[in-house]
Short mmCIF file of N, CA and C in Angstrom, two decimals:
data_model
loop_
_atom_site.label_atom_id
_atom_site.label_comp_id
_atom_site.label_asym_id
_atom_site.label_seq_id
_atom_site.Cartn_x
_atom_site.Cartn_y
_atom_site.Cartn_z
N UNK A 858 6.54 -36.37 27.42
CA UNK A 858 7.02 -35.28 27.64
C UNK A 858 8.34 -34.87 27.61
N UNK A 859 9.05 -34.27 26.89
CA UNK A 859 10.42 -33.65 27.11
C UNK A 859 10.23 -32.26 27.58
N UNK A 860 11.09 -31.95 28.38
CA UNK A 860 11.81 -30.32 28.78
C UNK A 860 12.94 -30.40 28.27
N UNK A 861 12.94 -28.64 27.71
CA UNK A 861 14.32 -28.71 27.57
C UNK A 861 15.16 -27.64 28.78
N UNK A 862 16.26 -28.90 28.90
CA UNK A 862 17.02 -28.38 30.06
C UNK A 862 18.55 -27.50 29.39
N UNK A 863 18.34 -27.02 28.27
CA UNK A 863 20.07 -26.76 27.85
C UNK A 863 19.54 -25.37 27.13
N UNK A 864 20.50 -24.17 27.22
CA UNK A 864 19.58 -22.93 26.65
C UNK A 864 20.50 -23.24 24.90
N UNK A 865 20.91 -24.06 24.72
CA UNK A 865 21.49 -24.19 22.87
C UNK A 865 20.70 -24.34 22.55
N UNK A 866 19.30 -24.85 22.55
CA UNK A 866 17.85 -25.18 22.80
C UNK A 866 17.63 -23.53 21.31
N UNK A 867 17.75 -22.73 22.23
CA UNK A 867 17.21 -21.54 20.94
C UNK A 867 18.28 -21.09 20.23
N UNK A 868 19.69 -22.18 20.20
CA UNK A 868 20.47 -21.12 19.08
C UNK A 868 20.56 -21.75 17.67
N UNK A 869 21.14 -21.33 17.19
CA UNK A 869 21.11 -21.20 15.37
C UNK A 869 22.17 -20.42 14.94
N UNK A 870 22.32 -19.06 15.06
CA UNK A 870 23.21 -18.19 14.77
C UNK A 870 24.73 -18.66 14.68
N UNK A 871 24.96 -19.74 15.65
CA UNK A 871 26.24 -19.77 16.30
C UNK A 871 27.16 -20.33 14.82
N UNK A 872 28.28 -20.06 14.80
CA UNK A 872 28.71 -20.66 13.94
C UNK A 872 29.99 -21.74 14.04
N UNK A 873 30.38 -21.41 15.90
CA UNK A 873 31.25 -23.09 16.21
C UNK A 873 30.12 -24.27 16.22
N UNK A 874 28.89 -24.25 16.06
CA UNK A 874 28.23 -25.43 16.50
C UNK A 874 27.21 -25.77 15.52
N UNK A 875 26.66 -26.64 15.49
CA UNK A 875 25.97 -27.18 14.61
C UNK A 875 24.48 -27.16 15.42
N UNK A 876 23.18 -26.61 14.53
CA UNK A 876 21.61 -26.28 15.12
C UNK A 876 21.06 -26.94 15.28
N UNK A 877 20.35 -26.96 16.38
CA UNK A 877 19.28 -28.64 17.10
C UNK A 877 18.09 -28.63 15.94
N UNK A 878 18.03 -29.72 15.92
CA UNK A 878 16.83 -30.05 14.33
C UNK A 878 15.82 -29.17 14.80
N UNK A 879 14.93 -29.04 13.66
CA UNK A 879 13.70 -28.68 13.95
C UNK A 879 13.20 -29.13 15.20
N UNK A 880 12.24 -28.27 15.77
CA UNK A 880 10.81 -28.99 16.03
C UNK A 880 9.41 -29.20 15.28
N UNK A 881 8.82 -29.85 15.30
CA UNK A 881 7.42 -29.93 14.34
C UNK A 881 6.29 -28.67 13.89
N UNK A 882 6.57 -27.52 15.48
CA UNK A 882 6.22 -26.31 15.01
C UNK A 882 6.43 -25.56 14.29
N UNK A 883 7.93 -25.84 14.01
CA UNK A 883 9.04 -24.94 13.04
C UNK A 883 8.92 -25.33 11.60
N UNK A 884 9.04 -26.87 11.50
CA UNK A 884 8.33 -27.88 10.14
C UNK A 884 7.30 -26.97 9.46
N UNK A 885 5.76 -27.23 10.74
CA UNK A 885 4.80 -26.77 10.15
C UNK A 885 5.00 -25.29 9.02
N UNK A 886 5.21 -24.38 10.23
CA UNK A 886 5.46 -23.15 9.58
C UNK A 886 6.19 -22.98 8.34
N UNK A 887 7.40 -23.85 8.23
CA UNK A 887 8.07 -23.87 6.94
C UNK A 887 7.30 -23.85 5.66
N UNK A 888 7.01 -25.68 6.03
CA UNK A 888 5.99 -26.04 5.08
C UNK A 888 4.93 -25.35 5.05
N UNK A 889 4.03 -24.69 5.92
CA UNK A 889 3.27 -24.06 5.11
C UNK A 889 3.90 -22.23 3.99
N UNK A 890 4.71 -22.13 4.52
CA UNK A 890 5.21 -20.82 3.41
C UNK A 890 5.44 -21.31 2.25
N UNK A 891 6.42 -22.37 2.53
CA UNK A 891 6.66 -22.94 1.27
C UNK A 891 5.43 -23.31 0.38
N UNK A 892 4.61 -24.02 1.15
CA UNK A 892 2.95 -24.41 0.31
C UNK A 892 2.59 -23.04 -1.14
N UNK A 893 2.55 -22.16 0.50
CA UNK A 893 1.57 -21.34 -0.28
C UNK A 893 2.41 -19.76 -0.63
N UNK A 894 3.70 -20.59 -1.03
CA UNK A 894 5.11 -19.42 -1.68
C UNK A 894 4.72 -20.02 -3.32
N UNK A 895 4.94 -21.41 -3.50
CA UNK A 895 4.72 -22.17 -4.83
C UNK A 895 3.25 -21.61 -5.15
N UNK A 896 2.38 -22.40 -4.29
CA UNK A 896 0.50 -21.19 -5.03
C UNK A 896 1.22 -20.00 -5.70
N UNK A 897 1.65 -19.05 -5.01
CA UNK A 897 1.92 -17.89 -5.50
C UNK A 897 2.53 -17.73 -6.32
N UNK A 898 3.88 -18.39 -6.97
CA UNK A 898 4.60 -18.59 -7.75
C UNK A 898 4.03 -18.86 -8.94
N UNK A 899 3.03 -20.25 -8.79
CA UNK A 899 2.44 -20.21 -9.81
C UNK A 899 1.25 -18.96 -10.80
N UNK A 900 0.56 -18.39 -9.32
CA UNK A 900 -0.56 -17.51 -9.64
C UNK A 900 0.32 -16.31 -10.44
N UNK A 901 1.93 -16.18 -9.95
CA UNK A 901 2.65 -14.61 -10.29
C UNK A 901 2.40 -14.80 -11.65
N UNK A 902 3.59 -16.64 -12.20
CA UNK A 902 3.66 -16.76 -13.04
C UNK A 902 2.68 -16.55 -14.48
N UNK A 903 1.11 -17.01 -14.26
CA UNK A 903 -0.02 -16.85 -15.36
C UNK A 903 -0.19 -15.17 -15.27
N UNK A 904 0.01 -15.53 -13.66
CA UNK A 904 -0.76 -13.25 -14.48
C UNK A 904 0.44 -12.15 -14.87
N UNK A 905 1.12 -12.55 -14.42
CA UNK A 905 2.34 -12.35 -15.66
C UNK A 905 2.11 -12.32 -17.24
N UNK A 906 2.22 -13.82 -17.02
CA UNK A 906 1.63 -14.20 -18.86
C UNK A 906 0.45 -13.05 -19.12
N UNK A 907 -0.93 -12.72 -18.98
CA UNK A 907 -1.79 -12.27 -19.36
C UNK A 907 -1.64 -10.73 -19.44
N UNK A 908 -0.77 -10.22 -18.27
CA UNK A 908 -0.80 -8.94 -17.59
C UNK A 908 -1.39 -7.74 -18.95
N UNK A 909 -1.70 -6.84 -19.36
CA UNK A 909 -1.59 -6.06 -20.24
C UNK A 909 -1.07 -4.76 -20.37
N UNK A 910 -0.65 -3.98 -18.83
CA UNK A 910 0.44 -3.01 -18.78
C UNK A 910 1.87 -3.86 -18.17
N UNK A 911 2.26 -3.31 -19.36
CA UNK A 911 4.60 -3.41 -19.18
C UNK A 911 4.81 -3.55 -17.29
N UNK A 912 4.34 -2.51 -16.96
CA UNK A 912 4.68 -2.08 -15.76
C UNK A 912 4.46 -3.59 -14.19
N UNK A 913 2.42 -3.86 -15.21
CA UNK A 913 2.45 -5.05 -13.92
C UNK A 913 3.15 -6.03 -14.24
N UNK A 914 2.83 -6.42 -15.90
CA UNK A 914 3.58 -7.61 -15.99
C UNK A 914 5.19 -7.86 -15.06
N UNK A 915 5.79 -6.32 -15.03
CA UNK A 915 7.43 -7.49 -14.31
C UNK A 915 7.02 -7.24 -12.87
N UNK A 916 6.49 -6.14 -12.64
CA UNK A 916 5.81 -6.63 -10.91
C UNK A 916 5.34 -8.31 -10.72
N UNK A 917 4.61 -8.90 -11.70
CA UNK A 917 4.18 -10.25 -11.27
C UNK A 917 5.66 -10.74 -11.49
N UNK A 918 6.50 -10.47 -12.23
CA UNK A 918 7.50 -11.08 -12.89
C UNK A 918 8.50 -12.02 -11.01
N UNK A 919 8.24 -10.15 -10.41
CA UNK A 919 9.43 -10.03 -9.70
C UNK A 919 8.97 -10.89 -8.52
N UNK A 920 7.07 -11.33 -8.22
CA UNK A 920 6.56 -11.48 -7.22
C UNK A 920 7.04 -13.31 -7.82
N UNK A 921 6.81 -13.64 -8.94
CA UNK A 921 7.44 -14.74 -9.05
C UNK A 921 8.72 -14.90 -9.03
N UNK A 922 10.18 -14.54 -9.07
CA UNK A 922 11.29 -14.51 -8.46
C UNK A 922 11.54 -14.19 -6.90
N UNK A 923 10.43 -13.46 -6.05
CA UNK A 923 10.27 -13.49 -4.74
C UNK A 923 9.74 -15.40 -4.07
N UNK A 924 8.62 -15.56 -4.80
CA UNK A 924 7.92 -16.93 -4.26
C UNK A 924 9.31 -17.66 -4.60
N UNK A 925 9.97 -17.91 -5.46
CA UNK A 925 10.92 -19.14 -5.22
C UNK A 925 12.35 -18.79 -4.34
N UNK A 926 12.64 -17.61 -4.31
CA UNK A 926 13.51 -17.41 -3.39
C UNK A 926 12.91 -17.64 -2.23
N UNK A 927 11.51 -17.33 -1.36
CA UNK A 927 11.49 -17.55 -0.22
C UNK A 927 11.23 -19.22 -0.57
N UNK A 928 11.08 -19.84 -1.49
CA UNK A 928 10.89 -21.44 -1.20
C UNK A 928 12.07 -21.54 -0.97
N UNK A 929 13.31 -21.01 -1.86
CA UNK A 929 14.24 -21.94 -2.02
C UNK A 929 15.06 -21.62 -0.68
N UNK A 930 15.23 -20.34 0.34
CA UNK A 930 15.38 -19.80 1.33
C UNK A 930 15.37 -21.09 2.48
N UNK A 931 13.82 -21.40 2.59
CA UNK A 931 12.78 -21.81 3.87
C UNK A 931 13.58 -23.19 3.69
N UNK A 932 13.42 -23.86 2.42
CA UNK A 932 13.47 -25.28 1.86
C UNK A 932 14.60 -25.48 2.41
N UNK A 933 15.80 -25.11 2.35
CA UNK A 933 17.04 -24.77 2.97
C UNK A 933 16.89 -25.58 4.60
N UNK A 934 16.23 -25.10 5.26
CA UNK A 934 16.25 -25.14 6.61
C UNK A 934 15.89 -26.97 6.55
N UNK A 935 14.99 -27.01 5.98
CA UNK A 935 14.36 -28.76 5.71
C UNK A 935 15.56 -29.18 5.53
N UNK A 936 16.06 -29.18 4.58
CA UNK A 936 16.66 -30.22 3.63
C UNK A 936 18.42 -30.13 4.71
N UNK A 937 18.21 -29.28 5.14
CA UNK A 937 19.72 -29.34 6.36
C UNK A 937 18.77 -30.63 7.70
N UNK A 938 17.61 -31.16 8.23
CA UNK A 938 17.71 -32.04 8.79
C UNK A 938 16.90 -32.90 7.56
N UNK A 939 17.65 -33.45 6.42
CA UNK A 939 16.49 -34.27 5.35
C UNK A 939 15.56 -34.17 5.46
N UNK A 940 15.20 -33.37 5.27
CA UNK A 940 13.54 -33.34 5.00
C UNK A 940 13.30 -32.78 3.58
N UNK A 941 12.35 -33.64 2.47
CA UNK A 941 11.95 -33.16 1.95
C UNK A 941 11.19 -31.73 1.01
N UNK A 942 11.17 -30.53 0.70
CA UNK A 942 10.25 -30.00 0.97
C UNK A 942 9.28 -30.02 0.48
N UNK A 943 7.89 -29.41 0.29
CA UNK A 943 7.12 -29.87 -0.58
C UNK A 943 6.83 -29.02 -1.94
N UNK A 944 6.53 -29.60 -2.92
CA UNK A 944 6.04 -29.58 -4.06
C UNK A 944 4.92 -29.66 -4.42
N UNK A 945 5.05 -28.94 -5.87
CA UNK A 945 3.85 -27.76 -6.08
C UNK A 945 2.70 -28.83 -6.49
N UNK A 946 1.56 -28.87 -5.74
CA UNK A 946 0.76 -29.31 -5.38
C UNK A 946 -0.66 -28.72 -6.50
N UNK A 947 -0.96 -27.77 -6.74
CA UNK A 947 -1.43 -26.81 -7.42
C UNK A 947 -1.34 -26.88 -9.01
N UNK A 948 -0.54 -27.53 -9.15
CA UNK A 948 -0.25 -27.43 -10.50
C UNK A 948 0.44 -26.41 -11.35
N UNK A 949 0.61 -26.26 -12.83
CA UNK A 949 1.00 -24.96 -13.17
C UNK A 949 0.68 -24.43 -13.99
N UNK A 950 0.70 -22.73 -14.37
CA UNK A 950 0.07 -22.34 -14.77
C UNK A 950 0.22 -22.71 -16.57
N UNK A 951 -1.26 -22.54 -17.18
CA UNK A 951 -1.15 -23.06 -18.81
C UNK A 951 -0.20 -22.12 -19.49
N UNK A 952 -0.79 -21.98 -20.49
CA UNK A 952 0.34 -21.11 -21.49
C UNK A 952 -0.88 -20.40 -22.47
N UNK A 953 -1.46 -19.98 -21.69
CA UNK A 953 -2.89 -19.05 -22.44
C UNK A 953 -2.15 -17.49 -21.76
N UNK A 954 -2.63 -16.66 -23.01
CA UNK A 954 -2.18 -15.37 -23.25
C UNK A 954 -3.02 -15.16 -22.59
N UNK A 955 -4.00 -14.97 -22.62
CA UNK A 955 -5.80 -14.64 -22.38
C UNK A 955 -5.82 -14.15 -20.89
N UNK A 956 -6.30 -12.87 -20.35
CA UNK A 956 -6.57 -12.52 -19.66
C UNK A 956 -7.81 -12.96 -18.92
N UNK A 957 -7.87 -13.51 -17.98
CA UNK A 957 -9.25 -13.82 -17.93
C UNK A 957 -9.99 -12.66 -16.53
N UNK A 958 -8.69 -11.65 -15.98
CA UNK A 958 -9.04 -10.90 -15.06
C UNK A 958 -8.20 -9.53 -15.85
N UNK A 959 -8.81 -8.40 -14.59
CA UNK A 959 -8.47 -7.40 -15.04
C UNK A 959 -6.89 -6.81 -14.51
N UNK A 960 -5.94 -6.11 -14.94
CA UNK A 960 -5.00 -5.79 -14.46
C UNK A 960 -5.22 -5.35 -13.02
N UNK A 961 -5.91 -4.57 -12.92
CA UNK A 961 -6.25 -4.02 -11.38
C UNK A 961 -6.89 -5.02 -10.45
N UNK A 962 -7.34 -6.58 -11.02
CA UNK A 962 -7.58 -7.29 -9.91
C UNK A 962 -6.67 -8.46 -9.32
N UNK A 963 -6.11 -8.13 -10.48
CA UNK A 963 -5.16 -9.16 -9.96
C UNK A 963 -4.07 -8.37 -9.34
N UNK A 964 -3.56 -7.22 -9.54
CA UNK A 964 -2.22 -6.26 -8.54
C UNK A 964 -3.27 -6.50 -7.07
N UNK A 965 -4.29 -6.00 -6.98
CA UNK A 965 -5.30 -6.48 -5.83
C UNK A 965 -5.25 -7.72 -5.41
N UNK A 966 -5.54 -8.80 -5.88
CA UNK A 966 -5.37 -10.10 -5.48
C UNK A 966 -3.61 -10.45 -5.15
N UNK A 967 -2.75 -9.80 -5.67
CA UNK A 967 -1.50 -9.80 -5.60
C UNK A 967 -0.54 -8.54 -4.02
N UNK A 968 -1.26 -8.00 -4.18
CA UNK A 968 -1.62 -7.00 -2.65
C UNK A 968 -2.02 -7.95 -1.30
N UNK A 969 -3.24 -8.29 -1.64
CA UNK A 969 -3.27 -9.24 -0.47
C UNK A 969 -2.61 -10.85 -0.22
N UNK A 970 -2.56 -11.29 -0.93
CA UNK A 970 -1.62 -12.10 -0.89
C UNK A 970 -0.07 -11.79 0.09
N UNK A 971 0.02 -10.74 -0.78
CA UNK A 971 1.90 -10.16 -0.22
C UNK A 971 1.57 -10.01 1.35
N UNK A 972 0.48 -9.40 1.91
CA UNK A 972 0.16 -8.99 3.12
C UNK A 972 -0.24 -10.44 3.97
N UNK A 973 -0.88 -11.03 3.33
CA UNK A 973 -0.63 -12.58 4.18
C UNK A 973 0.30 -13.34 4.00
N UNK A 974 0.95 -12.90 3.45
CA UNK A 974 2.58 -13.53 3.27
C UNK A 974 3.64 -12.93 4.27
N UNK A 975 3.32 -11.65 4.28
CA UNK A 975 4.00 -11.22 5.68
C UNK A 975 3.58 -11.68 7.20
N UNK A 976 2.15 -11.77 7.50
CA UNK A 976 1.77 -12.20 7.98
C UNK A 976 1.97 -13.43 8.72
N UNK A 977 2.06 -14.12 7.65
CA UNK A 977 2.62 -15.75 7.82
C UNK A 977 4.29 -15.52 8.17
N UNK A 978 4.91 -14.92 7.82
CA UNK A 978 6.57 -14.79 7.85
C UNK A 978 7.11 -14.43 9.56
N UNK A 979 5.77 -13.17 9.90
CA UNK A 979 6.08 -12.95 11.09
C UNK A 979 5.48 -14.01 12.49
N UNK A 980 4.18 -14.61 12.09
CA UNK A 980 3.79 -15.74 12.67
C UNK A 980 4.99 -17.01 12.98
N UNK A 981 5.44 -16.91 11.72
CA UNK A 981 6.83 -18.52 11.91
C UNK A 981 7.80 -17.84 12.74
N UNK A 982 8.40 -16.44 12.03
CA UNK A 982 9.10 -16.18 13.72
C UNK A 982 9.28 -15.94 14.31
N UNK A 983 7.89 -15.70 15.00
CA UNK A 983 7.71 -15.48 16.51
C UNK A 983 7.40 -16.67 16.91
N UNK A 984 7.25 -17.83 16.57
CA UNK A 984 6.94 -19.01 17.41
C UNK A 984 8.15 -19.97 16.80
N UNK A 985 9.75 -19.62 16.43
CA UNK A 985 10.42 -20.34 16.32
C UNK A 985 11.49 -20.10 17.85
N UNK A 986 11.74 -20.89 18.21
CA UNK A 986 12.92 -21.20 19.13
C UNK A 986 14.63 -21.59 18.80
N UNK A 987 15.05 -21.01 17.19
CA UNK A 987 16.11 -21.48 16.95
C UNK A 987 16.33 -19.79 16.51
N UNK A 988 17.01 -19.11 16.78
CA UNK A 988 17.63 -17.47 16.36
C UNK A 988 17.94 -17.46 14.80
N UNK A 989 18.45 -18.30 13.76
CA UNK A 989 18.48 -18.46 12.75
C UNK A 989 16.74 -18.42 11.87
N UNK A 990 16.39 -19.29 12.15
CA UNK A 990 15.39 -19.09 11.28
C UNK A 990 13.81 -17.93 12.00
N UNK A 991 14.01 -17.27 12.83
CA UNK A 991 13.10 -15.45 12.93
C UNK A 991 13.92 -14.50 12.12
N UNK A 992 15.63 -15.01 11.47
CA UNK A 992 16.57 -14.34 11.51
C UNK A 992 15.83 -13.69 9.77
N UNK A 993 16.22 -14.92 9.29
CA UNK A 993 16.30 -15.19 8.10
C UNK A 993 14.69 -15.30 7.55
N UNK A 994 13.63 -14.77 7.88
CA UNK A 994 12.41 -14.59 7.82
C UNK A 994 12.05 -13.34 8.20
N UNK A 995 13.06 -13.21 9.30
CA UNK A 995 12.90 -10.92 9.21
C UNK A 995 13.41 -10.63 7.92
N UNK A 996 14.47 -11.33 6.83
CA UNK A 996 15.20 -10.78 6.07
C UNK A 996 13.99 -10.66 4.86
N UNK A 997 13.58 -12.11 4.62
CA UNK A 997 12.35 -12.61 3.48
C UNK A 997 11.30 -11.17 3.83
N UNK A 998 10.56 -10.85 5.27
CA UNK A 998 9.87 -9.65 5.58
C UNK A 998 10.29 -8.58 4.75
N UNK A 999 11.17 -8.18 4.52
CA UNK A 999 11.92 -7.25 4.60
C UNK A 999 11.55 -6.83 2.66
N UNK A 1000 11.93 -8.50 1.89
CA UNK A 1000 11.64 -8.24 0.72
C UNK A 1000 10.59 -8.11 -0.04
N UNK A 1001 9.35 -9.30 1.34
CA UNK A 1001 8.10 -9.27 0.33
C UNK A 1001 7.26 -7.80 0.88
N UNK A 1002 7.58 -6.80 1.94
CA UNK A 1002 7.37 -5.63 2.47
C UNK A 1002 7.46 -4.63 1.04
N UNK A 1003 9.09 -4.30 0.70
CA UNK A 1003 9.52 -4.17 -0.76
C UNK A 1003 8.46 -4.57 -1.86
N UNK A 1004 8.19 -5.88 -2.35
CA UNK A 1004 7.58 -6.19 -3.55
C UNK A 1004 5.86 -5.07 -2.80
N UNK A 1005 5.53 -5.86 -1.64
CA UNK A 1005 3.91 -5.05 -1.81
C UNK A 1005 3.83 -3.38 -1.83
N UNK A 1006 5.36 -2.58 -1.68
CA UNK A 1006 4.91 -1.34 -1.18
C UNK A 1006 5.01 -1.00 -2.89
N UNK A 1007 5.68 -1.53 -3.74
CA UNK A 1007 6.55 -1.13 -4.83
C UNK A 1007 4.89 -1.54 -5.97
N UNK A 1008 3.89 -2.55 -5.52
CA UNK A 1008 2.67 -3.14 -5.88
C UNK A 1008 1.68 -1.94 -5.79
N UNK A 1009 2.01 -1.33 -4.46
CA UNK A 1009 0.94 -0.49 -4.01
C UNK A 1009 1.11 0.87 -4.58
N UNK A 1010 2.36 1.23 -5.65
CA UNK A 1010 2.45 2.12 -6.15
C UNK A 1010 2.39 2.24 -7.68
N UNK A 1011 1.97 1.11 -7.53
CA UNK A 1011 1.67 0.88 -9.21
C UNK A 1011 0.33 1.19 -8.97
N UNK A 1012 -0.29 0.44 -7.88
CA UNK A 1012 -2.05 0.76 -7.79
C UNK A 1012 -2.60 2.15 -7.49
N UNK A 1013 -1.75 2.62 -7.02
CA UNK A 1013 -2.10 4.50 -7.09
C UNK A 1013 -1.98 4.96 -8.14
N UNK A 1014 -0.62 4.90 -9.12
CA UNK A 1014 -0.11 4.91 -9.89
C UNK A 1014 -1.45 4.94 -11.00
N UNK A 1015 -2.04 4.07 -10.62
CA UNK A 1015 -2.94 3.85 -12.28
C UNK A 1015 -4.50 3.85 -11.99
N UNK A 1016 -4.72 4.26 -10.12
CA UNK A 1016 -6.20 4.71 -9.61
C UNK A 1016 -6.44 3.77 -9.24
N UNK A 1017 -5.99 2.59 -8.60
CA UNK A 1017 -6.67 1.61 -8.64
C UNK A 1017 -6.97 0.97 -7.00
N UNK A 1018 -6.06 1.79 -6.35
CA UNK A 1018 -6.12 1.55 -4.67
C UNK A 1018 -7.09 2.22 -4.19
N UNK A 1019 -8.38 1.79 -3.65
CA UNK A 1019 -9.35 2.27 -3.30
C UNK A 1019 -9.10 2.58 -1.36
N UNK A 1020 -8.98 3.56 -1.01
CA UNK A 1020 -8.77 4.43 0.48
C UNK A 1020 -9.81 3.64 1.00
N UNK A 1021 -8.85 2.86 2.47
CA UNK A 1021 -9.82 2.10 3.50
C UNK A 1021 -10.16 3.52 3.99
N UNK A 1022 -11.89 3.02 5.06
CA UNK A 1022 -12.44 3.73 6.09
C UNK A 1022 -11.22 4.38 7.39
N UNK A 1023 -11.45 5.60 7.42
CA UNK A 1023 -10.32 6.26 8.45
C UNK A 1023 -11.33 6.60 9.40
N UNK A 1024 -10.23 6.39 10.59
CA UNK A 1024 -10.95 7.11 12.08
C UNK A 1024 -10.60 8.84 11.63
N UNK A 1025 -11.85 9.75 12.50
CA UNK A 1025 -11.60 10.90 12.76
C UNK A 1025 -10.45 11.56 12.69
N UNK A 1026 -10.22 12.63 12.23
CA UNK A 1026 -9.07 13.86 12.18
C UNK A 1026 -9.19 14.52 13.02
N UNK A 1027 -8.44 13.82 14.29
CA UNK A 1027 -8.86 14.71 15.50
C UNK A 1027 -8.14 15.91 15.47
N UNK A 1028 -6.72 16.04 14.55
CA UNK A 1028 -6.61 17.69 14.82
C UNK A 1028 -7.11 18.17 13.78
N UNK A 1029 -7.45 17.84 12.93
CA UNK A 1029 -8.77 19.33 11.62
C UNK A 1029 -9.38 19.28 12.08
N UNK A 1030 -10.21 18.55 12.94
CA UNK A 1030 -11.64 18.47 13.33
C UNK A 1030 -11.45 19.51 14.95
N UNK A 1031 -10.26 19.62 15.14
CA UNK A 1031 -10.42 20.31 16.36
C UNK A 1031 -9.26 22.15 16.10
N UNK A 1032 -9.55 22.10 15.23
CA UNK A 1032 -8.64 23.79 14.28
C UNK A 1032 -9.79 24.51 14.13
N UNK A 1033 -10.96 24.41 13.32
CA UNK A 1033 -11.22 24.88 13.21
C UNK A 1033 -12.52 25.91 14.49
#
């Protein structure tokens, strides 16, 4: 077992020195994020091909581009240590333009996966001891949040967003 004896282990944004190699926890979290974004990219491609509403279709195209951005940005961390990033293992979207699901269901699924993506980035940033990796993940999380928020606006506009149960509004209940 090795122990860290140098505070430089925590660096990563120092322009005057090289970053340390990724540790196995960081590699696994990056690998997981890349794999899920590769799968998400194929899903967004398929959804974009079959969506009926143009705003929904455009949203899926943005999701495809965002997944590619995440894969490229995080893959660079692996490439710097001469580790090949994972490739698509889930296959490719077919060339079908017939929707197997409604736009509403595809948007709900995309919203759910965006939320998982935010959680994954938060976890990845929290467990990294390099300062550059959490910073990059935070920037990507902002993009994922913006994408999810735009999707939420589309869902609200189309009357597709179900309001989750809420706690009682004590301010309202105590006014009368």
